[in-house]
């Protein structure tokens, strides 16, 4: 049984929080993406050969999108649950007749929505700098939603695990950003010398970037189904962890 | 006796560090009563509330609210329980009215602006409805928390130290709010370490200390059982010994014979009557006095004496 009214309340309130800071939330990624496009797309890209028949400026779009998506989704979601814990307002959620389903659909749904809005803005920004077309638009949207869902859940776990602000920031900074940079955002894996092309495949982000690139241009470093599978697996793992957290009340209930 | 609305049975809580914050608490709360949980800081009051409201996982024991076992039927029970926490924790950036409407939705109720307006008006918050919570004074923030807790029209309301750190006037305001609850038939459980508050508001009082519920009784019964009258009569000239006419009273000379001290009665007013008799006896014996200071013992005194007794008992 899911309390849809409770779910809706959580969802709309989280979105409201986002809109309250919409200016920063939108301006930062737009600015960052623009800078990347100016530096990599225009300045460097002009001297780069096409990759797999795709112009370099267009080639980096899915990777850049993934870079912003992973960072923003994780931090949005982790802050969404960390802040109420930090300020104490979480008492209300814990004392309400809501369980894991309402909480997740509310918080994670809102984080996903924000991510989709961001993705749209980034794609529009990219349009100002390069010309591109998306081969499988529906699959692209589906894939972005899946990744957003998975990393919203991941951020949620992070926000419950962290007991201070440093911890909240450290995972994205130490793991997410470097792995995304190394994950084939700016290059194709087979441009790497041996054995680095094989080692690179141990980086899970490679599959995400590659998967999104496939939905854009129909070609990629790894098989699209492997990418989908890994994304779904990560989603399932995060869901299981959260179900366990709610069952035991870890870091939520004293 | 009206029906039980909340039943705690052998409730214990041991925190991970090993601290036993609740120790085999048994308590039944009846529908419509105002119950004060009285105890010093660290006694376990907030833990007890937390256990009922889902913030604390009990180590053992059962909690039943409205006949639902909280371990299994928590959704049904929680929908009817409201909580005003001890700390002023609210989303500071949110406007008052939206915060209260959110609480109603969170508890699964359909929006009802008229109801929200009524709640805000009853708490004198209506003209602040569009203000961000951070712009409000401490007393108003507390009332916003109350409004949030009332937004889903609970039958059982917990107020954790509702008047901690507020001035006398605001405290009176809080009492008025609790009176409103009483009139509406809402059962209220409040915690406090202001005895005055328990005395003013509660129908029944439970005294908690070190996680143990030492005593639960009707406020009047507790006063009658443990109450005392204490009177100090300042004499015009010192006495060396008590006059025979006063021998029958629990009275003694103090301050070098310049003052008489009476300690007696039982909290029903019998003490006051005896003090009146004593003054007549003094006049009858030709002893003049300059002043009389009579004081009924408060719950505070009861409390202190109870804790004192506890302390004296060997462990
Ligand atoms: N989350 C917690 N972890 C460990 N100990 C706690 C926790 N919360 C409260 N305590 C301890 O439990 C005891 C009871 O606390 P509390 O219920 O807050 O008392 P009160 O509300 O009566 O002041 C105190 O000694 C307190 O330090
Ligand atoms: Mg407390």
PDB file of N, CA and C in Angstrom, chain B residues 154-190:
ATOM      1  N   UNK B 154      -4.714  15.360  14.582  1.00  0.00           N
ATOM      2  CA  UNK B 154      -4.426  14.155  15.356  1.00  0.00           C
ATOM      3  C   UNK B 154      -5.346  14.017  16.573  1.00  0.00           C
ATOM      4  N   UNK B 155      -5.522  12.792  17.008  1.00  0.00           N
ATOM      5  CA  UNK B 155      -6.298  12.538  18.224  1.00  0.00           C
ATOM      6  C   UNK B 155      -5.404  12.499  19.449  1.00  0.00           C
ATOM      7  N   UNK B 156      -4.112  12.295  19.175  1.00  0.00           N
ATOM      8  CA  UNK B 156      -3.144  12.231  20.264  1.00  0.00           C
ATOM      9  C   UNK B 156      -1.992  13.171  19.913  1.00  0.00           C
ATOM     10  N   UNK B 157      -1.725  14.112  20.804  1.00  0.00           N
ATOM     11  CA  UNK B 157      -0.692  15.112  20.515  1.00  0.00           C
ATOM     12  C   UNK B 157       0.410  15.047  21.569  1.00  0.00           C
ATOM     13  N   UNK B 158       1.647  14.960  21.084  1.00  0.00           N
ATOM     14  CA  UNK B 158       2.797  15.008  21.982  1.00  0.00           C
ATOM     15  C   UNK B 158       3.422  16.390  21.931  1.00  0.00           C
ATOM     16  N   UNK B 159       3.628  16.967  23.086  1.00  0.00           N
ATOM     17  CA  UNK B 159       4.312  18.260  23.169  1.00  0.00           C
ATOM     18  C   UNK B 159       5.558  18.048  24.024  1.00  0.00           C
ATOM     19  N   UNK B 160       6.714  18.070  23.371  1.00  0.00           N
ATOM     20  CA  UNK B 160       7.946  17.822  24.124  1.00  0.00           C
ATOM     21  C   UNK B 160       8.511  19.152  24.595  1.00  0.00           C
ATOM     22  N   UNK B 161       8.431  19.386  25.872  1.00  0.00           N
ATOM     23  CA  UNK B 161       8.896  20.627  26.497  1.00  0.00           C
ATOM     24  C   UNK B 161       8.382  21.856  25.751  1.00  0.00           C
ATOM     25  N   UNK B 162       7.070  22.021  25.702  1.00  0.00           N
ATOM     26  CA  UNK B 162       6.514  23.087  24.873  1.00  0.00           C
ATOM     27  C   UNK B 162       6.876  24.486  25.345  1.00  0.00           C
ATOM     28  N   UNK B 163       7.253  24.627  26.587  1.00  0.00           N
ATOM     29  CA  UNK B 163       7.529  25.992  27.071  1.00  0.00           C
ATOM     30  C   UNK B 163       8.969  26.171  27.512  1.00  0.00           C
ATOM     31  N   UNK B 164       9.828  25.218  27.132  1.00  0.00           N
ATOM     32  CA  UNK B 164      11.236  25.376  27.502  1.00  0.00           C
ATOM     33  C   UNK B 164      11.787  26.643  26.875  1.00  0.00           C
ATOM     34  N   UNK B 165      12.356  27.479  27.691  1.00  0.00           N
ATOM     35  CA  UNK B 165      13.013  28.681  27.181  1.00  0.00           C
ATOM     36  C   UNK B 165      12.094  29.775  26.680  1.00  0.00           C
ATOM     37  N   UNK B 166      10.808  29.724  27.014  1.00  0.00           N
ATOM     38  CA  UNK B 166       9.946  30.832  26.599  1.00  0.00           C
ATOM     39  C   UNK B 166       9.541  31.641  27.833  1.00  0.00           C
ATOM     40  N   UNK B 167       9.200  32.907  27.613  1.00  0.00           N
ATOM     41  CA  UNK B 167       8.903  33.745  28.780  1.00  0.00           C
ATOM     42  C   UNK B 167       7.498  33.456  29.327  1.00  0.00           C
ATOM     43  N   UNK B 168       7.219  34.074  30.472  1.00  0.00           N
ATOM     44  CA  UNK B 168       5.998  33.752  31.211  1.00  0.00           C
ATOM     45  C   UNK B 168       4.749  33.942  30.353  1.00  0.00           C
ATOM     46  N   UNK B 169       4.745  35.028  29.588  1.00  0.00           N
ATOM     47  CA  UNK B 169       3.556  35.334  28.802  1.00  0.00           C
ATOM     48  C   UNK B 169       3.290  34.256  27.750  1.00  0.00           C
ATOM     49  N   UNK B 170       4.374  33.866  27.064  1.00  0.00           N
ATOM     50  CA  UNK B 170       4.239  32.823  26.049  1.00  0.00           C
ATOM     51  C   UNK B 170       3.828  31.498  26.686  1.00  0.00           C
ATOM     52  N   UNK B 171       4.323  31.289  27.893  1.00  0.00           N
ATOM     53  CA  UNK B 171       3.972  30.054  28.577  1.00  0.00           C
ATOM     54  C   UNK B 171       2.461  30.016  28.848  1.00  0.00           C
ATOM     55  N   UNK B 172       1.930  31.173  29.272  1.00  0.00           N
ATOM     56  CA  UNK B 172       0.485  31.257  29.498  1.00  0.00           C
ATOM     57  C   UNK B 172      -0.251  30.987  28.187  1.00  0.00           C
ATOM     58  N   UNK B 173       0.303  31.527  27.097  1.00  0.00           N
ATOM     59  CA  UNK B 173      -0.303  31.300  25.784  1.00  0.00           C
ATOM     60  C   UNK B 173      -0.348  29.816  25.449  1.00  0.00           C
ATOM     61  N   UNK B 174       0.728  29.127  25.809  1.00  0.00           N
ATOM     62  CA  UNK B 174       0.793  27.691  25.540  1.00  0.00           C
ATOM     63  C   UNK B 174      -0.274  26.949  26.338  1.00  0.00           C
ATOM     64  N   UNK B 175      -0.462  27.391  27.578  1.00  0.00           N
ATOM     65  CA  UNK B 175      -1.490  26.756  28.398  1.00  0.00           C
ATOM     66  C   UNK B 175      -2.866  26.931  27.762  1.00  0.00           C
ATOM     67  N   UNK B 176      -3.067  28.130  27.200  1.00  0.00           N
ATOM     68  CA  UNK B 176      -4.350  28.385  26.540  1.00  0.00           C
ATOM     69  C   UNK B 176      -4.530  27.438  25.347  1.00  0.00           C
ATOM     70  N   UNK B 177      -3.440  27.207  24.629  1.00  0.00           N
ATOM     71  CA  UNK B 177      -3.515  26.295  23.481  1.00  0.00           C
ATOM     72  C   UNK B 177      -3.877  24.888  23.950  1.00  0.00           C
ATOM     73  N   UNK B 178      -3.276  24.479  25.050  1.00  0.00           N
ATOM     74  CA  UNK B 178      -3.571  23.141  25.568  1.00  0.00           C
ATOM     75  C   UNK B 178      -5.025  23.054  26.018  1.00  0.00           C
ATOM     76  N   UNK B 179      -5.531  24.171  26.550  1.00  0.00           N
ATOM     77  CA  UNK B 179      -6.959  24.211  26.904  1.00  0.00           C
ATOM     78  C   UNK B 179      -7.833  24.000  25.674  1.00  0.00           C
ATOM     79  N   UNK B 180      -7.417  24.625  24.561  1.00  0.00           N
ATOM     80  CA  UNK B 180      -8.166  24.418  23.307  1.00  0.00           C
ATOM     81  C   UNK B 180      -8.193  22.939  22.942  1.00  0.00           C
ATOM     82  N   UNK B 181      -7.038  22.287  23.097  1.00  0.00           N
ATOM     83  CA  UNK B 181      -6.941  20.864  22.772  1.00  0.00           C
ATOM     84  C   UNK B 181      -7.896  20.065  23.652  1.00  0.00           C
ATOM     85  N   UNK B 182      -7.879  20.401  24.918  1.00  0.00           N
ATOM     86  CA  UNK B 182      -8.741  19.701  25.865  1.00  0.00           C
ATOM     87  C   UNK B 182     -10.215  19.838  25.435  1.00  0.00           C
ATOM     88  N   UNK B 183     -10.561  21.072  25.046  1.00  0.00           N
ATOM     89  CA  UNK B 183     -11.950  21.329  24.654  1.00  0.00           C
ATOM     90  C   UNK B 183     -12.335  20.510  23.426  1.00  0.00           C
ATOM     91  N   UNK B 184     -11.358  20.289  22.547  1.00  0.00           N
ATOM     92  CA  UNK B 184     -11.638  19.527  21.328  1.00  0.00           C
ATOM     93  C   UNK B 184     -11.581  18.025  21.552  1.00  0.00           C
ATOM     94  N   UNK B 185     -11.191  17.637  22.752  1.00  0.00           N
ATOM     95  CA  UNK B 185     -11.138  16.208  23.045  1.00  0.00           C
ATOM     96  C   UNK B 185      -9.848  15.546  22.599  1.00  0.00           C
ATOM     97  N   UNK B 186      -8.845  16.369  22.244  1.00  0.00           N
ATOM     98  CA  UNK B 186      -7.550  15.795  21.856  1.00  0.00           C
ATOM     99  C   UNK B 186      -6.806  15.366  23.119  1.00  0.00           C
ATOM    100  N   UNK B 187      -6.260  14.171  23.082  1.00  0.00           N
ATOM    101  CA  UNK B 187      -5.450  13.700  24.194  1.00  0.00           C
ATOM    102  C   UNK B 187      -4.064  14.321  24.061  1.00  0.00           C
ATOM    103  N   UNK B 188      -3.556  14.874  25.164  1.00  0.00           N
ATOM    104  CA  UNK B 188      -2.257  15.543  25.089  1.00  0.00           C
ATOM    105  C   UNK B 188      -1.291  14.909  26.084  1.00  0.00           C
ATOM    106  N   UNK B 189      -0.109  14.595  25.585  1.00  0.00           N
ATOM    107  CA  UNK B 189       0.959  14.158  26.479  1.00  0.00           C
ATOM    108  C   UNK B 189       2.064  15.186  26.359  1.00  0.00           C
ATOM    109  N   UNK B 190       2.363  15.856  27.461  1.00  0.00           N
ATOM    110  CA  UNK B 190       3.411  16.860  27.398  1.00  0.00           C
ATOM    111  C   UNK B 190       4.513  16.500  28.367  1.00  0.00           C
TER     112      UNK B 190
END
